mmCIF file of C-alpha atoms in Angstrom:
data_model
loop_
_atom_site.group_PDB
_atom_site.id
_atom_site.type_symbol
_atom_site.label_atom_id
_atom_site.label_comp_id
_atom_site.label_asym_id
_atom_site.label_seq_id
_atom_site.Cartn_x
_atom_site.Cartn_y
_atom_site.Cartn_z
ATOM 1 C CA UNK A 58 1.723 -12.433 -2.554
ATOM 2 C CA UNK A 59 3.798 -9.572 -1.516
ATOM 3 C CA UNK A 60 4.139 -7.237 1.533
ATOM 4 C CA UNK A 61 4.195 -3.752 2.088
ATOM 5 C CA UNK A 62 5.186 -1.267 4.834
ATOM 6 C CA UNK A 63 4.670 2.756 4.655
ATOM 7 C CA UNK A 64 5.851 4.838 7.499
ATOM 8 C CA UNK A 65 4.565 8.309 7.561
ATOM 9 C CA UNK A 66 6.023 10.381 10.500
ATOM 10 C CA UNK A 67 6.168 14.287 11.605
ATOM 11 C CA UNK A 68 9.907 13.235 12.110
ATOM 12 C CA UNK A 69 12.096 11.105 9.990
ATOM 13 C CA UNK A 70 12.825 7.430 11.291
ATOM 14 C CA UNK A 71 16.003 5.215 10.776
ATOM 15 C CA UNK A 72 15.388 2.561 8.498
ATOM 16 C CA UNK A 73 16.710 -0.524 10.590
ATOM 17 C CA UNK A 74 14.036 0.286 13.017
ATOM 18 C CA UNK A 75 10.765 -0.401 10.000
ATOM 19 C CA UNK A 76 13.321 -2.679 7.808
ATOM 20 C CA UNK A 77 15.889 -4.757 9.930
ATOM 21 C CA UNK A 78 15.626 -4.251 13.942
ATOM 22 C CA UNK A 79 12.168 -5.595 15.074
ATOM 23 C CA UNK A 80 11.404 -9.327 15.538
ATOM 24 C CA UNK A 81 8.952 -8.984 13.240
ATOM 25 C CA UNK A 82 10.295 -6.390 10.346
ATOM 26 C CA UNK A 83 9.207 -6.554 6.921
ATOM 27 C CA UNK A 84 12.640 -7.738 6.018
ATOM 28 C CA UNK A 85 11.893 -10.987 8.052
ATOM 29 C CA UNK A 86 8.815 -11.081 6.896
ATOM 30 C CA UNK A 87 9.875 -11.873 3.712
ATOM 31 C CA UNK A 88 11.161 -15.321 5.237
ATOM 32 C CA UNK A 89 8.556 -15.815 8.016
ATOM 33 C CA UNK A 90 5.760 -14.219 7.049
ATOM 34 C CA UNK A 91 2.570 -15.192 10.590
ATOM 35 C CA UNK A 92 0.024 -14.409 7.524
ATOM 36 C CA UNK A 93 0.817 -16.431 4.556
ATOM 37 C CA UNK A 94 -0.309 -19.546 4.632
ATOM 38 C CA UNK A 95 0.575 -20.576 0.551
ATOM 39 C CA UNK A 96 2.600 -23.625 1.310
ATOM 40 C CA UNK A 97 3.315 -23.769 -2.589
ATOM 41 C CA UNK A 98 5.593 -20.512 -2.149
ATOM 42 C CA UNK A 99 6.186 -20.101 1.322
ATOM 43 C CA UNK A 100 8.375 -16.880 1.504
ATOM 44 C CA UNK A 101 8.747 -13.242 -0.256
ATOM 45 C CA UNK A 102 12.018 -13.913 -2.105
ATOM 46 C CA UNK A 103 11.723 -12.541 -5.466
ATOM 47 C CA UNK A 104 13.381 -9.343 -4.768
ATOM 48 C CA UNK A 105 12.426 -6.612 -2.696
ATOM 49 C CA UNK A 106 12.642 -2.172 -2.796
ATOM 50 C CA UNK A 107 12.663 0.495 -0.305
ATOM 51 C CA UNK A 108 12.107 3.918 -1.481
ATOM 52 C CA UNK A 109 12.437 7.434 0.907
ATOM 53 C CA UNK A 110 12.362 11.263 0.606
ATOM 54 C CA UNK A 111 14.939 13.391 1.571
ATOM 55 C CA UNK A 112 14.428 16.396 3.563
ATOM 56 C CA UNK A 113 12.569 19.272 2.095
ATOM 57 C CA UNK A 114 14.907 21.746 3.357
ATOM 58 C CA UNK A 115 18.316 20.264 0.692
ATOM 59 C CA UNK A 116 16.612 21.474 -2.642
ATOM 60 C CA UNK A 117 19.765 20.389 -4.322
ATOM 61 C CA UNK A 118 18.669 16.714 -3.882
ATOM 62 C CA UNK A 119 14.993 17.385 -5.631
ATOM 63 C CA UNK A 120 11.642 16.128 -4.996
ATOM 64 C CA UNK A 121 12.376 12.677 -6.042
ATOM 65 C CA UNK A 122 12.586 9.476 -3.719
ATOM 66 C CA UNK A 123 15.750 7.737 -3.698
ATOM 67 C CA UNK A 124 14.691 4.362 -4.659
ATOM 68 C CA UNK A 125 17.194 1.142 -3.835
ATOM 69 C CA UNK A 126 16.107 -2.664 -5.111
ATOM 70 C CA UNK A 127 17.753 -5.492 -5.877
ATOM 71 C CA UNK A 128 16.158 -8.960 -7.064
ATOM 72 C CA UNK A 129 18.462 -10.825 -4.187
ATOM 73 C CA UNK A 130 16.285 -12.154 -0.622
ATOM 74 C CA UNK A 131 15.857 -8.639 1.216
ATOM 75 C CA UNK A 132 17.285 -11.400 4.222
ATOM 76 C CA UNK A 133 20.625 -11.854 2.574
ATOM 77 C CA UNK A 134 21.667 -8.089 1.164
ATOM 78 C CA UNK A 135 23.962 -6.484 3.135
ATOM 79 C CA UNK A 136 23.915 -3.475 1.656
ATOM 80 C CA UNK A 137 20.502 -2.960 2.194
ATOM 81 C CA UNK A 138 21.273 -3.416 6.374
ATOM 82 C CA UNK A 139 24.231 -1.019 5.769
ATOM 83 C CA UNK A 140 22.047 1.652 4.132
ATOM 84 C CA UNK A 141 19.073 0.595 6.924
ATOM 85 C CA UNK A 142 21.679 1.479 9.775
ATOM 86 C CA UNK A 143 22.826 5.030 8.159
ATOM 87 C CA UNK A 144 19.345 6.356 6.721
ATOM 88 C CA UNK A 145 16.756 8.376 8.063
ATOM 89 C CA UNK A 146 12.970 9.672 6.617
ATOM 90 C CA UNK A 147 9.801 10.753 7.261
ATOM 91 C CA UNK A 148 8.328 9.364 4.210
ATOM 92 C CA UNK A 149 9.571 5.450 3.664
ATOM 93 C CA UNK A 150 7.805 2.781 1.462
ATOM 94 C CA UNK A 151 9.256 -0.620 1.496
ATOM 95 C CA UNK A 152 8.218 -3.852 -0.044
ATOM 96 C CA UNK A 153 9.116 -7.523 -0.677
ATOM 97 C CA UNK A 154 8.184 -9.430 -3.375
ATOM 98 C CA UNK A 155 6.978 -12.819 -4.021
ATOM 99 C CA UNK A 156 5.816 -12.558 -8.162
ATOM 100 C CA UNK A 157 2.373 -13.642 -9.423
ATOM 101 C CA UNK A 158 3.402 -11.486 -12.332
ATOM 102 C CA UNK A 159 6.704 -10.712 -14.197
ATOM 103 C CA UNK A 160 9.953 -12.129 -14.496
ATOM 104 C CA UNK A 161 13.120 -11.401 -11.830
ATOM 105 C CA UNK A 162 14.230 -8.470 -12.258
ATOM 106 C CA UNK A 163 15.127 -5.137 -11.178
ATOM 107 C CA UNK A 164 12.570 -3.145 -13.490
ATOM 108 C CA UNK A 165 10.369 -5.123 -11.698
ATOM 109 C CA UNK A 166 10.823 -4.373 -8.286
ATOM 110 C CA UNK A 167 8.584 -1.801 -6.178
ATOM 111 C CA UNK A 168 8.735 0.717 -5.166
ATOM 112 C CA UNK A 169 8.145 2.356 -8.668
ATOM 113 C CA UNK A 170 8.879 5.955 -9.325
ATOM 114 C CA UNK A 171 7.787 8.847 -11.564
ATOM 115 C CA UNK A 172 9.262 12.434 -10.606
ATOM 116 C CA UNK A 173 8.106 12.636 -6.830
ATOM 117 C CA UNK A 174 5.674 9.617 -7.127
ATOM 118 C CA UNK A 175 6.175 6.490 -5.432
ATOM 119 C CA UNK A 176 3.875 2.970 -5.967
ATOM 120 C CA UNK A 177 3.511 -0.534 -5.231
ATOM 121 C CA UNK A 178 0.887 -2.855 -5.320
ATOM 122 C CA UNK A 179 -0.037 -6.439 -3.304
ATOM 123 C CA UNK A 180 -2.255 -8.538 -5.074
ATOM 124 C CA UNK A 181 -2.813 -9.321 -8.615
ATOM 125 C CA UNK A 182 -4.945 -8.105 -11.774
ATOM 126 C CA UNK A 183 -7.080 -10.903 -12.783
ATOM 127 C CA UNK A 184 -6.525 -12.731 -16.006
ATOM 128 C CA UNK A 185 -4.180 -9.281 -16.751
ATOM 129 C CA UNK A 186 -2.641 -10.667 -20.197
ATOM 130 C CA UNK A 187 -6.238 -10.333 -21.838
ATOM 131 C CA UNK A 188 -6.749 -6.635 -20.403
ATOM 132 C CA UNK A 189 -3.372 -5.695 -20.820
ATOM 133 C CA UNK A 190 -3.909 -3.841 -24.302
ATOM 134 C CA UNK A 191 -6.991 -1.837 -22.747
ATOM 135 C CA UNK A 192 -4.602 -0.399 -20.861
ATOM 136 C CA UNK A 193 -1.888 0.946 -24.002
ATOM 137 C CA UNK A 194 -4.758 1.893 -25.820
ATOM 138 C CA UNK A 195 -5.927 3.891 -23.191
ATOM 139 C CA UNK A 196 -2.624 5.092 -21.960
ATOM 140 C CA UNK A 197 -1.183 8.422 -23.233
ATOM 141 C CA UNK A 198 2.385 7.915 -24.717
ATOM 142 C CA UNK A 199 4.689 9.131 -21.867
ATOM 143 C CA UNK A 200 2.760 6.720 -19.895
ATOM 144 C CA UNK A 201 2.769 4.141 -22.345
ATOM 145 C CA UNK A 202 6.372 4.862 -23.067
ATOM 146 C CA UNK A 203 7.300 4.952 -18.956
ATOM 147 C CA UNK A 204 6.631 1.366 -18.294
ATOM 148 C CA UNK A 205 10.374 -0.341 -18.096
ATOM 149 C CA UNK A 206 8.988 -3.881 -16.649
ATOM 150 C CA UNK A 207 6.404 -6.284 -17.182
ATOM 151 C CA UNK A 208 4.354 -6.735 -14.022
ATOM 152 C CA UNK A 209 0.932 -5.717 -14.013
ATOM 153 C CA UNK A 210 1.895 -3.665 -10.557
ATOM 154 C CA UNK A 211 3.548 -0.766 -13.172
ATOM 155 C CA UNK A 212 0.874 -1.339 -15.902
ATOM 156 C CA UNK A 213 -1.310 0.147 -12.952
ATOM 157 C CA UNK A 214 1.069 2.573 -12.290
ATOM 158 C CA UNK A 215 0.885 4.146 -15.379
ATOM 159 C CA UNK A 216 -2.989 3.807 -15.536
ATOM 160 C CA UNK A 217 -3.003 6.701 -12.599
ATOM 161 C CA UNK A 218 -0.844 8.355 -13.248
ATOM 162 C CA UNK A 219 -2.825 8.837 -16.803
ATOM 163 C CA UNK A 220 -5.623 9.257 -14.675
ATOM 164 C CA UNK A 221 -3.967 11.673 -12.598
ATOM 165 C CA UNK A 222 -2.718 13.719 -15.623
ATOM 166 C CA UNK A 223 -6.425 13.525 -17.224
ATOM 167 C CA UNK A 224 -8.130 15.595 -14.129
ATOM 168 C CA UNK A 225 -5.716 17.878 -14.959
ATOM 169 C CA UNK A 226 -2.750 17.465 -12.256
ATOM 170 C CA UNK A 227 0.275 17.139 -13.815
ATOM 171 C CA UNK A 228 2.671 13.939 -12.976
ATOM 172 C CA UNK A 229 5.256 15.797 -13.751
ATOM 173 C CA UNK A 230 5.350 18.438 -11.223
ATOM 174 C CA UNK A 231 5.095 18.172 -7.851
ATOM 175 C CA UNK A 232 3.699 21.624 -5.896
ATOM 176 C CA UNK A 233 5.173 23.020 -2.898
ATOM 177 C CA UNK A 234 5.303 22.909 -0.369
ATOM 178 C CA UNK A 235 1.923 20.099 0.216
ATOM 179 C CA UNK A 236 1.966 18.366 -3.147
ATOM 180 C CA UNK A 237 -0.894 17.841 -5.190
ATOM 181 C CA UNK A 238 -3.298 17.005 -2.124
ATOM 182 C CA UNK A 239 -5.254 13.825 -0.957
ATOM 183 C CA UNK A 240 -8.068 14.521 -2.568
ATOM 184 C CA UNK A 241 -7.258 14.483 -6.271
ATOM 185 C CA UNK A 242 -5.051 11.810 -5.346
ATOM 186 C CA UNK A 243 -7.809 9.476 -3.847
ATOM 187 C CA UNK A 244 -10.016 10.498 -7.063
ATOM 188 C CA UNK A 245 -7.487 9.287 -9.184
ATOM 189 C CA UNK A 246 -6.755 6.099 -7.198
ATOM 190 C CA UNK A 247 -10.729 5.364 -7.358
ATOM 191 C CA UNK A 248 -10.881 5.912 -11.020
ATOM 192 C CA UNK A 249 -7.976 3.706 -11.708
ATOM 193 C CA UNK A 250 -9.752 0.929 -10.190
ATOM 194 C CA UNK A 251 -12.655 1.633 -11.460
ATOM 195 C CA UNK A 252 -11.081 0.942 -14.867
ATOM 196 C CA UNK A 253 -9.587 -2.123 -14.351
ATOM 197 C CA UNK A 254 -12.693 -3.534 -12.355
ATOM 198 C CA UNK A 255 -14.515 -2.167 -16.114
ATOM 199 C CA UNK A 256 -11.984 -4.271 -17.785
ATOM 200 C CA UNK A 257 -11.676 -7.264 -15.798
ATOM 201 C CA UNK A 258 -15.575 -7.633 -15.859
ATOM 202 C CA UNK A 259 -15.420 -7.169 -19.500
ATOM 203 C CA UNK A 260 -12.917 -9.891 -20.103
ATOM 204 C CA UNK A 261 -14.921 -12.466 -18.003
ATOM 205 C CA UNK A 262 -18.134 -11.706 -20.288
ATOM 206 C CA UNK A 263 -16.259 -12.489 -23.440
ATOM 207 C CA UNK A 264 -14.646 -15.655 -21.470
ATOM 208 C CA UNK A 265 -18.282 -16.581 -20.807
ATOM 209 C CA UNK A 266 -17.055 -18.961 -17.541
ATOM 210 C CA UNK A 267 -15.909 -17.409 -14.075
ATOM 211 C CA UNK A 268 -13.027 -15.370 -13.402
ATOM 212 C CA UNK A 269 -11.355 -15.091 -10.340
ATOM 213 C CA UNK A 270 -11.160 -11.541 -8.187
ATOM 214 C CA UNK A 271 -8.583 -9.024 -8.535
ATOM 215 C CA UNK A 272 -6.617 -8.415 -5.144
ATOM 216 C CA UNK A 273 -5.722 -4.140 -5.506
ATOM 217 C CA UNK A 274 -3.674 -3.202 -2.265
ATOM 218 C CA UNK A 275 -2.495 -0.253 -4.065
ATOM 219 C CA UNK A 276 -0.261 2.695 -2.322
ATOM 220 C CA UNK A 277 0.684 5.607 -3.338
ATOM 221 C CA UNK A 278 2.224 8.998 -2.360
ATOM 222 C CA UNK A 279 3.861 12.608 -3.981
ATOM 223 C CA UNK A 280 6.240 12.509 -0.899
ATOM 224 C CA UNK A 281 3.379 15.055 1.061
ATOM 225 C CA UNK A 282 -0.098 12.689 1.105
ATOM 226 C CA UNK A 283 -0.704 9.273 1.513
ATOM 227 C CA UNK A 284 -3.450 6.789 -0.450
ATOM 228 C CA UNK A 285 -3.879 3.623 0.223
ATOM 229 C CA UNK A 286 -6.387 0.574 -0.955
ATOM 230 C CA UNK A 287 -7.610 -2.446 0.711
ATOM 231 C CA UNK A 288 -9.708 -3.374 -2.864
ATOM 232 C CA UNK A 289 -11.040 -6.985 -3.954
ATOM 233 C CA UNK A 290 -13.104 -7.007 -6.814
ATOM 234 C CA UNK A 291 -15.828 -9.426 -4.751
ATOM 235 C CA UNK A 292 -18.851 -9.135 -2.749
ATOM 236 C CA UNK A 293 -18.057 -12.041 -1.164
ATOM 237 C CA UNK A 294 -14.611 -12.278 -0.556
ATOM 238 C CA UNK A 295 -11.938 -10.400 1.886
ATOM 239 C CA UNK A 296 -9.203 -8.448 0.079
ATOM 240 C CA UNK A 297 -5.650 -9.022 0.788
ATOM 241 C CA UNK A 298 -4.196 -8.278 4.872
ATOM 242 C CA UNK A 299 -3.823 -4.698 5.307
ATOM 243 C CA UNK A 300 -3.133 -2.525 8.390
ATOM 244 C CA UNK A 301 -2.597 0.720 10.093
ATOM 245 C CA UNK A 302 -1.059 1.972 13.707
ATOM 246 C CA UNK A 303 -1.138 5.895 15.086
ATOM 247 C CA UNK A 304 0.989 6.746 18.091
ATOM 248 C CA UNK A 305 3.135 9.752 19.474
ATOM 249 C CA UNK A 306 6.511 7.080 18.606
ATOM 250 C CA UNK A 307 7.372 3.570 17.625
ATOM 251 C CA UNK A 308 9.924 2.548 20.636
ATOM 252 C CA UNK A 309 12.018 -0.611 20.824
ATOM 253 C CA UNK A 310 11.720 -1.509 24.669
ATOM 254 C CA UNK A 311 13.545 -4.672 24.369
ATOM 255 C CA UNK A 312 15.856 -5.307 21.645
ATOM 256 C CA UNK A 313 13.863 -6.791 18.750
ATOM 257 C CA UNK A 314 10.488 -5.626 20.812
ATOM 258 C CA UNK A 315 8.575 -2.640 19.581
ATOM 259 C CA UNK A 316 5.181 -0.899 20.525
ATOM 260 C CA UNK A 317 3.919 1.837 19.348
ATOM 261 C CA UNK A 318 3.641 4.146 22.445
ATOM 262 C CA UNK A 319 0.975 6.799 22.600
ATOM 263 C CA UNK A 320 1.660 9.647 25.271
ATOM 264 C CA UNK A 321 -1.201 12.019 23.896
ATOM 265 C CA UNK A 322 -3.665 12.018 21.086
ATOM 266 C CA UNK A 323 -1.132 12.989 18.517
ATOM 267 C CA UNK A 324 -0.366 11.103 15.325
ATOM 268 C CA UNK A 325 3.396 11.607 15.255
ATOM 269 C CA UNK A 326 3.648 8.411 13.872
ATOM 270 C CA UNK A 327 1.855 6.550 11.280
ATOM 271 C CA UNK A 328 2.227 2.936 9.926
ATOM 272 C CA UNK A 329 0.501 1.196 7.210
ATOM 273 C CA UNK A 330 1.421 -2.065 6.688
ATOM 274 C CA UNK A 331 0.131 -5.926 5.607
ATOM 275 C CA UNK A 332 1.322 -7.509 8.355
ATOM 276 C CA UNK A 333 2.138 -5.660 12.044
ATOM 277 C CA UNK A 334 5.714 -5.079 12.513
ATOM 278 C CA UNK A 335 4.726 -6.053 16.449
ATOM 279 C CA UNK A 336 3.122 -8.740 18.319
ATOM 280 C CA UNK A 337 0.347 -5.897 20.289
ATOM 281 C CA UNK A 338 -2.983 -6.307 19.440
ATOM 282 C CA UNK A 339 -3.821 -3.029 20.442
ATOM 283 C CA UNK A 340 -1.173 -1.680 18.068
ATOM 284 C CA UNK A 341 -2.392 -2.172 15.138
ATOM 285 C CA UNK A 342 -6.327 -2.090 13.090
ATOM 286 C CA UNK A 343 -7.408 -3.803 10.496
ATOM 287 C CA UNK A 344 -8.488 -1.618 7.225
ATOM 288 C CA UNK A 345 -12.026 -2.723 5.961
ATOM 289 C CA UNK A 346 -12.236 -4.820 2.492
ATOM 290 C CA UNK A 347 -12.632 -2.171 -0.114
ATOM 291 C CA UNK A 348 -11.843 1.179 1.631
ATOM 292 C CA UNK A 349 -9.331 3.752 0.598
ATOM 293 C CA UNK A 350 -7.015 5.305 3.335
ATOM 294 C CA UNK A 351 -5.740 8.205 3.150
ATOM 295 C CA UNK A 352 -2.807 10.137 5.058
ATOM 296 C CA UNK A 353 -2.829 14.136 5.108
ATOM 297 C CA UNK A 354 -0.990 16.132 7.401
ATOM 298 C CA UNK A 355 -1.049 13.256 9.831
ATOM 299 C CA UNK A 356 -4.337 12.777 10.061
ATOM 300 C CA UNK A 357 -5.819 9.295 8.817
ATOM 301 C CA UNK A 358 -8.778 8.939 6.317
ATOM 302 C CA UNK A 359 -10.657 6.181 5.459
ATOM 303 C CA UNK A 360 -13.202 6.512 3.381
ATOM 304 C CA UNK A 361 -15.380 3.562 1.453
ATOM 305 C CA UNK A 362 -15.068 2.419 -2.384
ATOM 306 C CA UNK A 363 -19.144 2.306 -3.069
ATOM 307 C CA UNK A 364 -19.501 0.046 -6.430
ATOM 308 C CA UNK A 365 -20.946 -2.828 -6.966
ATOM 309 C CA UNK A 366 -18.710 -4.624 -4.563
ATOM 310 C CA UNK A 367 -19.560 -2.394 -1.782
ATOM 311 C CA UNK A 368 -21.279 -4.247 0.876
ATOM 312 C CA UNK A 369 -23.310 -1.777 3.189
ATOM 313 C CA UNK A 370 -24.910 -4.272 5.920
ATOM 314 C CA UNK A 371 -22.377 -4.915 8.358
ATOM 315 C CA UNK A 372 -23.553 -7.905 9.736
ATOM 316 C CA UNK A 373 -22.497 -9.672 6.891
ATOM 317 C CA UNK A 374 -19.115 -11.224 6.961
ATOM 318 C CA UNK A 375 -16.827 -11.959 4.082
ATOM 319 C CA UNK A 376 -15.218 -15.156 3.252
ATOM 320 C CA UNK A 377 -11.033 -15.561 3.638
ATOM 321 C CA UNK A 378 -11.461 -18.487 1.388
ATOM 322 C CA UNK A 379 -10.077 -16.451 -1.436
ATOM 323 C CA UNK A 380 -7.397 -14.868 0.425
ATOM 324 C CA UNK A 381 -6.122 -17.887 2.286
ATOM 325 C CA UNK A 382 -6.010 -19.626 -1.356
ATOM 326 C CA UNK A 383 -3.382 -16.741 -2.286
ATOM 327 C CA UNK A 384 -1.028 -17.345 0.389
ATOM 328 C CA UNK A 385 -3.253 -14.280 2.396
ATOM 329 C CA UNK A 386 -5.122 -14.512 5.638
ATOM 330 C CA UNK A 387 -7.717 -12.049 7.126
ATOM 331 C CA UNK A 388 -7.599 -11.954 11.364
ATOM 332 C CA UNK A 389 -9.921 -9.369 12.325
ATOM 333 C CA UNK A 390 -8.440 -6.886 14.864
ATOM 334 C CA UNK A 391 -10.576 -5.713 17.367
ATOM 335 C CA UNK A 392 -11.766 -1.815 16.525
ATOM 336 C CA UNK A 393 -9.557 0.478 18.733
ATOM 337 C CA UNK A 394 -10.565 4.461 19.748
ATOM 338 C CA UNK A 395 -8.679 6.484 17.432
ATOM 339 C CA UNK A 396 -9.349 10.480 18.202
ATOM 340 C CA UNK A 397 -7.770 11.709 15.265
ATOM 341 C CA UNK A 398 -8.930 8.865 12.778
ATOM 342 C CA UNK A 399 -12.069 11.129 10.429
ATOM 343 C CA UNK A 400 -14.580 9.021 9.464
ATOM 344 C CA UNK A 401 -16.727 10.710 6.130
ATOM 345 C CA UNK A 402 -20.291 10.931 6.999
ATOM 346 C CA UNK A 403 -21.028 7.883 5.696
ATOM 347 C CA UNK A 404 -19.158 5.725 8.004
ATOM 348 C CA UNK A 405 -20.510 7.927 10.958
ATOM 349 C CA UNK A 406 -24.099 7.607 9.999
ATOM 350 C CA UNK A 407 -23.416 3.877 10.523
ATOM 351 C CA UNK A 408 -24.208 2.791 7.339
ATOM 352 C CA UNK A 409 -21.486 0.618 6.931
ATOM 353 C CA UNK A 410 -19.004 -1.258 9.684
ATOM 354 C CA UNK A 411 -16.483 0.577 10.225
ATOM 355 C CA UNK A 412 -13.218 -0.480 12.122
ATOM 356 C CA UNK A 413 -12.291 2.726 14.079
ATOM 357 C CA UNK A 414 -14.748 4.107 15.913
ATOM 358 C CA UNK A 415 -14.548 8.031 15.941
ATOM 359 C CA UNK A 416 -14.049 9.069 19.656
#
């Protein structure tokens, strides 16, 4: 499996200090990764991408991300630590890839782009080559015709952005100055996987026998809002690691050794990422199996995908079986106080466990 990192901030961040400068940076996580445990493919080497907006104010530069990948170890490209040590954002996605799907290449590298869209995707589509013409004969053309790779990541790229373009926002423009808005973006994101869990499901009838789950730690953003999915199509099972940190600034007190430091109740700072860039428990909380988060205006949302898979007692626990199987474990960080973390009313009502608790 892959990793991700997202770093959403009120002001922009150099790169070395997400990609290159801590201990534990998702650079060297793609040699020494503390959660994957798949012995059979022990590191994230089959490429990796980080993607970042420029500032709003230098229209001349657009509303695209600048997007650089390369199919080389992110631990042996210098140019990626040159660019890392002379780059700043607000808005950064990285990623490193170990494939389940798709040959080496460049095309299929993420972050993926469309116009101010960015993507990636951790997991895998189950049993994808048997679904994988539901999705071009569902696909408009310019979707259809987008695709440049052949991982199933960008095959459910262009599924929402389809969807996206079906409720009637279109991919193709990006509206200042907040984008299209969390809201149609999360509606997308939950219809896209609501398609391929249709599909999936579908293809395991016709098989007649058992299929294994599909792991959907999707991300996505228009360079203004944030969505994110923890998503395994199971019951039973945990979804792939994912997890977030708020804090007023992400500080390197010792060289290597970051925290993320929290003066006030503000959310100057927001991280998303598989595995914590630092070794402080209280840093970091771990997003529930099958939730969406969302990022708007700094404020975190999580809210719960309710489908079959949804689980609403909380004293059940999942199994990590599945996870550990992929190369993925599941630690459970202990629920921190987050004041600016909104909870929908269905997580408050305490119908489901949830792992912030609203102050």
């Amino acid at each position: 499996m892959c990793r991700f990192l997202i770093y959403k901030g009120r002001d922009p961040i150099l790169l070395a200090h997400l990609l290159t400068r801590p201990e534990h940076s998702i650079i060297n996580q793609s040699y020494d990764s503390r959660l994957r445990i798949d012995t059979r493919r022990p590191i994230n080497g089959d490429g990796f991408g980080v993607g970042y907006y420029t500032p709003e104010e230098d229209v001349e530069l657009g509303d695209e991300p600048c997007i650089f990948c390369a199919t080389t170890p992110a631990w042996n490209n210098m140019n990626l630590a040159r660019l890392a040590e002379k780059t700043k954002s607000s808005m950064v996605f990285a990623h490193v890839r170990a494939s389940t799907a798709g040959v080496l290449s460049e095309t299929n590298c993420h972050p993926f782009s469309f116009h101010s869209f960015m993507f990636m995707h951790n997991g895998q589509i189950a049993n994808f080559s048997q679904i994988k013409r539901r999705f071009s004969e569902h696909l408009k053309d310019e979707y259809f015709c987008f695709i440049q790779g052949s991982t199933d990541s960008e095959w459910a790229f262009a599924l929402f952005l389809d969807t996206l373009d079906k409720l009637g926002a279109d991919p193709k423009q990006s509206p200042r100055p907040s984008g299209f808005g969390h809201a149609v973006l999360r509606q997308a994101m939950e219809l896209t996987i609501g398609y391929i869990r249709t599909w999936t499901m579908e293809a395991a009838v016709k098989q007649e026998g058992a299929v294994e789950p599909s792991l959907l730690n999707f991300a996505v953003t228009d360079g203004h809002s944030v969505v994110v999915t923890r998503y395994i199509t199971s019951s039973t099972e945990e979804a792939a690691s994912l997890h977030f940190s708020t804090g007023s600034k992400f500080i390197e007190y010792m060289p290597g050794q970051y925290r993320m430091e929290r003066r006030d109740r503000r959310q100057d700072v927001i991280l998303v990422a598989s595995e914590p860039l630092t070794f402080e428990r209280s840093d970091w909380v771990t997003i529930p199996t099958n939730t969406i988060l969302t990022i708007n205006n700094q404020t975190v949302l999580m809210h719960p995908i309710v489908d079959e898979f949804y689980q609403p007692d909380p004293s059940i626990m999942r199994s990590s079986n599945f996870a550990a199987s992929r190369g993925l474990v599941s630690p459970i960080v202990e629920p921190q106080a987050y004041t600016n973390v909104q909870l929908p009313p269905l997580e408050r009502e305490g119908r489901r466990r949830p792992s912030v608790a609203a102050a």
